[in-house]
Every structure is written in C-alpha cells, then in structure tokens.
Amino acid sequence: MSQLGMLIIVSAPSGTGKNAVIRELTKKDSNIFYSVSATTRNPRNKEENGVNYFFLSREKFENMIINKQLIEWDEYVNNYYGTPKKFIEDMTKKGNDVILEITVEGAVNVKEIWPEAVMIFLLPPSMEELRNRITNRNTECIESINKRMISAESELKYVNDYEYVVINDDLAYAVNQIEEIIHAERLKTIRNKNIVNKLVRRKK
Ligand code: 5GP
C-alpha cells in the first residue's frame, strides 16, 4: 500500500453521470472513500444531508471559508460548493484514497496545493446526450438546464489540465477504466518510495 493515500479528482459537466460512476467505484474498491462536499444548494429529491452533501446556509458556508475548514471552494450556478479539509487529511494519513467530485476551478486549486493528486475528466458521449440526461432527471428548470449547458461548454476548455479522460457512455466500462488508472497510479515509484528504500538500505 502507498505511504499516503491518494487524492483522486473527478470533474465532469453536470449530467455526465459522475455520481453513478463514483458510487460504483467506491462499492468495488473499499480503499476509496468519497469526500462529501459542503454546498448551499437545495437537496434534490433523494439526496441526504451528510451522504450526498452537507447542505448548509450561506452563512454557515462562509464561516467554513473564514475558519479555513475547506481545502478549496467554488461558486457554481449561484451556489457555493467546497471540500472539507479534515476528512481528506485524516483519510490520506491512514493510507486511504479519497475521491473528490469537484468543479474544474476547484480541481486546479487542489492540484496547486496537492500536486500528486490524480486528475480525471469524465466526458459525456456528446453534448446532445448531456442535455438529454440533465432534462430527463427532471430536477432542473429550463433556466438551470441552460445555465448548466453553458457551464459545460466552458468546463470542457479545462480538459487539458487533466491527466486522464474517460468517456461515460457505458457505466461499467467507464468505472473499469477509472479502476485501471487508479491501479497504475498506486504503482508509481513516487508513491512507493518506502518499499524501494527498504530494499536498497544496506547494513554498515
Ligand atoms: P451538482 O449541483 O450537480 O451536485 O454539482 C454542481 C457542480 O459542483 C458539479 O460540477 C460538481 O462536481 C461540483 N462540486 C460538488 N462538490 C464540490 C466541491 O466540494 N468543490 C467544488 N469546487 N465543486 C464541487
């Protein structure tokens, strides 16, 4: 196992299906833990506080910013979203990997302070399919759908900042591809220096 757990960042335009991908991934790999974000947006139908998000008032969220309790935060379609710091620090110290599902701006900010973080961009098969998926989940008004489509176009411009791209056309296939990325990343020399050091250490 690596000395420190990895941070795995997944970004994708809203509607790409990243929640389903991450749910499958964490089910299959018990060493990967999902970082529950804080947000000021309202819960959607079956979302639960503390499971999908920590749903907070703007005032509480702003207090978390002031008290430096977030590793990063961003504004997306008129709401705040941020990653609580403590969970990530505790988990990675224990050698567990943590998966963050965050905006492109948030991802770039995390990479600056955590350069070994693995960045994966999940893509929809097409923009038409993306609009269909957002419309079919019946949770957004037309204004929000349009805003999310405009955001998607600008988010896609960040794809070159990411190390990996995975297309979410078939859920099981996309999950397998991400597993392969994670397996290869766990074998990187930089994450296994302790093993190498033990082998080359000589008695005086
Ligand atoms: P949604 O409202 O669809 O759940 O999320 C909207 C956007 O916020 C998505 O792109 C999602 O990845 C992003 N997001 C969720 N949590 C966080 C977070 O903690 N930080 C940042 N920067 N973005 C987040």
GROMACS .gro file of C-alpha atoms and ligand atoms in nm:
model
  228
    1MET     CA    1   0.000   0.000   0.000
    2SER     CA    2   0.116   0.356  -0.059
    3GLN     CA    3   0.262   0.557   0.230
    4LEU     CA    4  -0.007   0.823   0.199
    5GLY     CA    5  -0.347   0.781   0.041
    6MET     CA    6  -0.407   0.940  -0.300
    7LEU     CA    7  -0.641   1.221  -0.384
    8ILE     CA    8  -0.839   1.132  -0.693
    9ILE     CA    9  -1.018   1.427  -0.851
   10VAL     CA   10  -1.306   1.364  -1.089
   11SER     CA   11  -1.460   1.655  -1.276
   12ALA     CA   12  -1.732   1.642  -1.536
   13PRO     CA   13  -2.005   1.867  -1.668
   14SER     CA   14  -2.325   1.837  -1.467
   15GLY     CA   15  -2.530   1.547  -1.608
   16THR     CA   16  -2.234   1.337  -1.722
   17GLY     CA   17  -2.321   1.074  -1.463
   18LYS     CA   18  -2.027   1.117  -1.230
   19ASN     CA   19  -2.232   1.032  -0.920
   20ALA     CA   20  -2.318   0.688  -1.059
   21VAL     CA   21  -1.957   0.629  -1.166
   22ILE     CA   22  -1.824   0.723  -0.822
   23ARG     CA   23  -2.088   0.517  -0.642
   24GLU     CA   24  -1.986   0.205  -0.840
   25LEU     CA   25  -1.618   0.272  -0.794
   26THR     CA   26  -1.639   0.310  -0.415
   27LYS     CA   27  -1.855  -0.005  -0.399
   28LYS     CA   28  -1.592  -0.205  -0.589
   29ASP     CA   29  -1.283  -0.067  -0.412
   30SER     CA   30  -1.310  -0.045  -0.034
   31ASN     CA   31  -0.989   0.160  -0.012
   32ILE     CA   32  -1.152   0.456  -0.189
   33PHE     CA   33  -1.360   0.695   0.019
   34TYR     CA   34  -1.588   0.965  -0.118
   35SER     CA   35  -1.533   1.317   0.011
   36VAL     CA   36  -1.875   1.464   0.093
   37SER     CA   37  -1.876   1.831  -0.008
   38ALA     CA   38  -2.047   2.123   0.159
   39THR     CA   39  -2.293   2.320  -0.053
   40THR     CA   40  -2.553   2.595  -0.027
   41ARG     CA   41  -2.775   2.446  -0.297
   42ASN     CA   42  -3.103   2.276  -0.203
   43PRO     CA   43  -3.117   1.894  -0.185
   44ARG     CA   44  -3.257   1.719  -0.495
   45ASN     CA   45  -3.527   1.451  -0.450
   46LYS     CA   46  -3.349   1.162  -0.273
   47GLU     CA   47  -3.035   1.343  -0.160
   48GLU     CA   48  -2.944   1.312   0.207
   49ASN     CA   49  -2.754   1.551   0.430
   50GLY     CA   50  -2.411   1.408   0.516
   51VAL     CA   51  -2.433   1.146   0.241
   52ASN     CA   52  -2.458   1.339  -0.086
   53TYR     CA   53  -2.362   1.678   0.053
   54PHE     CA   54  -2.356   1.874   0.375
   55PHE     CA   55  -2.639   2.117   0.292
   56LEU     CA   56  -2.556   2.449   0.457
   57SER     CA   57  -2.686   2.805   0.473
   58ARG     CA   58  -2.471   3.068   0.303
   59GLU     CA   59  -2.376   3.200   0.645
   60LYS     CA   60  -2.250   2.861   0.769
   61PHE     CA   61  -2.061   2.805   0.445
   62GLU     CA   62  -1.896   3.147   0.469
   63ASN     CA   63  -1.792   3.063   0.826
   64MET     CA   64  -1.620   2.749   0.699
   65ILE     CA   65  -1.428   2.964   0.449
   66ILE     CA   66  -1.327   3.212   0.721
   67ASN     CA   67  -1.220   2.932   0.957
   68LYS     CA   68  -1.012   2.768   0.680
   69GLN     CA   69  -1.207   2.442   0.709
   70LEU     CA   70  -1.220   2.391   0.332
   71ILE     CA   71  -0.933   2.271   0.114
   72GLU     CA   72  -1.098   2.453  -0.178
   73TRP     CA   73  -1.430   2.610  -0.264
   74ASP     CA   74  -1.601   2.748  -0.573
   75GLU     CA   75  -1.926   2.908  -0.689
   76TYR     CA   76  -2.131   2.719  -0.944
   77VAL     CA   77  -2.470   2.832  -1.084
   78ASN     CA   78  -2.527   3.075  -0.791
   79ASN     CA   79  -2.430   2.835  -0.512
   80TYR     CA   80  -2.120   2.763  -0.307
   81TYR     CA   81  -1.953   2.421  -0.314
   82GLY     CA   82  -1.646   2.325  -0.107
   83THR     CA   83  -1.433   2.033   0.010
   84PRO     CA   84  -1.397   1.988   0.388
   85LYS     CA   85  -1.030   1.970   0.482
   86LYS     CA   86  -1.035   1.743   0.788
   87PHE     CA   87  -1.179   1.432   0.621
   88ILE     CA   88  -0.916   1.441   0.348
   89GLU     CA   89  -0.629   1.490   0.588
   90ASP     CA   90  -0.745   1.212   0.824
   91MET     CA   91  -0.812   0.960   0.546
   92THR     CA   92  -0.496   1.013   0.344
   93LYS     CA   93  -0.282   0.997   0.661
   94LYS     CA   94  -0.426   0.649   0.722
   95GLY     CA   95  -0.329   0.546   0.367
   96ASN     CA   96  -0.682   0.557   0.230
   97ASP     CA   97  -0.755   0.705  -0.111
   98VAL     CA   98  -1.012   0.983  -0.130
   99ILE     CA   99  -1.218   1.074  -0.433
  100LEU     CA  100  -1.330   1.434  -0.489
  101GLU     CA  101  -1.602   1.524  -0.734
  102ILE     CA  102  -1.548   1.893  -0.793
  103THR     CA  103  -1.561   2.176  -1.048
  104VAL     CA  104  -1.271   2.241  -1.284
  105GLU     CA  105  -1.170   2.556  -1.095
  106GLY     CA  106  -1.173   2.362  -0.768
  107ALA     CA  107  -0.965   2.085  -0.926
  108VAL     CA  108  -0.699   2.329  -1.046
  109ASN     CA  109  -0.683   2.481  -0.695
  110VAL     CA  110  -0.641   2.141  -0.529
  111LYS     CA  111  -0.368   2.042  -0.776
  112GLU     CA  112  -0.173   2.354  -0.679
  113ILE     CA  113  -0.157   2.260  -0.313
  114TRP     CA  114  -0.157   1.880  -0.367
  115PRO     CA  115   0.049   1.821  -0.686
  116GLU     CA  116   0.034   1.439  -0.663
  117ALA     CA  117  -0.347   1.446  -0.690
  118VAL     CA  118  -0.470   1.239  -0.984
  119MET     CA  119  -0.697   1.436  -1.216
  120ILE     CA  120  -0.959   1.257  -1.424
  121PHE     CA  121  -1.204   1.432  -1.657
  122LEU     CA  122  -1.523   1.242  -1.726
  123LEU     CA  123  -1.681   1.326  -2.061
  124PRO     CA  124  -2.034   1.275  -2.192
  125PRO     CA  125  -2.061   1.089  -2.525
  126SER     CA  126  -2.199   1.409  -2.687
  127MET     CA  127  -2.346   1.747  -2.593
  128GLU     CA  128  -2.692   1.633  -2.714
  129GLU     CA  129  -2.675   1.334  -2.482
  130LEU     CA  130  -2.567   1.562  -2.197
  131ARG     CA  131  -2.872   1.786  -2.245
  132ASN     CA  132  -3.096   1.477  -2.260
  133ARG     CA  133  -2.953   1.343  -1.935
  134ILE     CA  134  -2.999   1.674  -1.748
  135THR     CA  135  -3.352   1.716  -1.886
  136ASN     CA  136  -3.452   1.357  -1.812
  137ARG     CA  137  -3.359   1.370  -1.445
  138ASN     CA  138  -3.647   1.622  -1.405
  139THR     CA  139  -3.480   1.814  -1.124
  140GLU     CA  140  -3.392   2.135  -1.306
  141CYS     CA  141  -3.600   2.414  -1.456
  142ILE     CA  142  -3.522   2.516  -1.815
  143GLU     CA  143  -3.320   2.817  -1.696
  144SER     CA  144  -3.097   2.596  -1.482
  145ILE     CA  145  -3.062   2.340  -1.766
  146ASN     CA  146  -2.947   2.617  -1.998
  147LYS     CA  147  -2.702   2.752  -1.740
  148ARG     CA  148  -2.561   2.403  -1.686
  149MET     CA  149  -2.516   2.359  -2.064
  150ILE     CA  150  -2.332   2.693  -2.088
  151SER     CA  151  -2.113   2.592  -1.790
  152ALA     CA  152  -2.043   2.256  -1.958
  153GLU     CA  153  -1.902   2.431  -2.267
  154SER     CA  154  -1.662   2.641  -2.061
  155GLU     CA  155  -1.566   2.349  -1.831
  156LEU     CA  156  -1.462   2.142  -2.134
  157LYS     CA  157  -1.194   2.402  -2.209
  158TYR     CA  158  -1.008   2.285  -1.897
  159VAL     CA  159  -0.970   1.928  -2.018
  160ASN     CA  160  -0.600   1.977  -2.096
  161ASP     CA  161  -0.529   2.043  -1.727
  162TYR     CA  162  -0.630   1.683  -1.653
  163GLU     CA  163  -0.406   1.378  -1.680
  164TYR     CA  164  -0.682   1.140  -1.790
  165VAL     CA  165  -1.008   1.149  -1.986
  166VAL     CA  166  -1.278   0.885  -1.961
  167ILE     CA  167  -1.600   0.884  -2.166
  168ASN     CA  168  -1.910   0.786  -1.973
  169ASP     CA  169  -2.107   0.611  -2.244
  170ASP     CA  170  -2.131   0.274  -2.072
  171LEU     CA  171  -2.123   0.294  -1.690
  172ALA     CA  172  -1.943  -0.036  -1.622
  173TYR     CA  173  -1.681   0.037  -1.887
  174ALA     CA  174  -1.615   0.388  -1.752
  175VAL     CA  175  -1.578   0.251  -1.398
  176ASN     CA  176  -1.330  -0.014  -1.523
  177GLN     CA  177  -1.124   0.250  -1.695
  178ILE     CA  178  -1.103   0.460  -1.379
  179GLU     CA  179  -1.005   0.150  -1.179
  180GLU     CA  180  -0.723   0.086  -1.424
  181ILE     CA  181  -0.599   0.444  -1.386
  182ILE     CA  182  -0.605   0.412  -1.006
  183HIS     CA  183  -0.424   0.076  -1.009
  184ALA     CA  184  -0.147   0.219  -1.227
  185GLU     CA  185  -0.121   0.533  -1.014
  186ARG     CA  186  -0.083   0.321  -0.698
  187LEU     CA  187   0.222   0.158  -0.855
  188LYS     CA  188   0.401   0.485  -0.927
  189THR     CA  189   0.752   0.497  -0.782
  190ILE     CA  190   0.678   0.823  -0.605
  191ARG     CA  191   0.403   0.655  -0.404
  192ASN     CA  192   0.616   0.354  -0.312
  193LYS     CA  193   0.942   0.510  -0.201
  194ASN     CA  194   0.925   0.332   0.136
  195ILE     CA  195   0.929  -0.011  -0.033
  196VAL     CA  196   1.220   0.082  -0.258
  197ASN     CA  197   1.412   0.239   0.030
  198LYS     CA  198   1.376  -0.079   0.240
  199LEU     CA  199   1.521  -0.288  -0.043
  200VAL     CA  200   1.822  -0.072  -0.109
  201ARG     CA  201   1.905   0.002   0.257
  202ARG     CA  202   2.239  -0.161   0.340
  203LYS     CA  203   2.395  -0.262   0.671
  204LYS     CA  204   2.706  -0.062   0.758
  2055GP     P1  205  -2.444   1.949  -0.855
  2055GP     O1  206  -2.526   2.070  -0.816
  2055GP     O2  207  -2.481   1.899  -0.992
  2055GP     O3  208  -2.445   1.843  -0.748
  2055GP     O4  209  -2.292   1.998  -0.865
  2055GP     C1  210  -2.259   2.108  -0.942
  2055GP     C2  211  -2.108   2.113  -0.960
  2055GP     O5  212  -2.044   2.134  -0.836
  2055GP     C3  213  -2.050   1.985  -1.017
  2055GP     O6  214  -1.960   2.021  -1.122
  2055GP     C4  215  -1.976   1.924  -0.902
  2055GP     O7  216  -1.865   1.849  -0.943
  2055GP     C5  217  -1.932   2.049  -0.828
  2055GP     N1  218  -1.896   2.026  -0.688
  2055GP     C6  219  -1.952   1.942  -0.599
  2055GP     N2  220  -1.887   1.949  -0.482
  2055GP     C7  221  -1.786   2.037  -0.497
  2055GP     C8  222  -1.681   2.086  -0.412
  2055GP     O8  223  -1.665   2.049  -0.296
  2055GP     N3  224  -1.598   2.179  -0.464
  2055GP     C9  225  -1.609   2.224  -0.591
  2055GP     N4  226  -1.519   2.313  -0.632
  2055GP     N5  227  -1.704   2.180  -0.674
  2055GP    C10  228  -1.792   2.087  -0.629
   0.00000   0.00000   0.00000
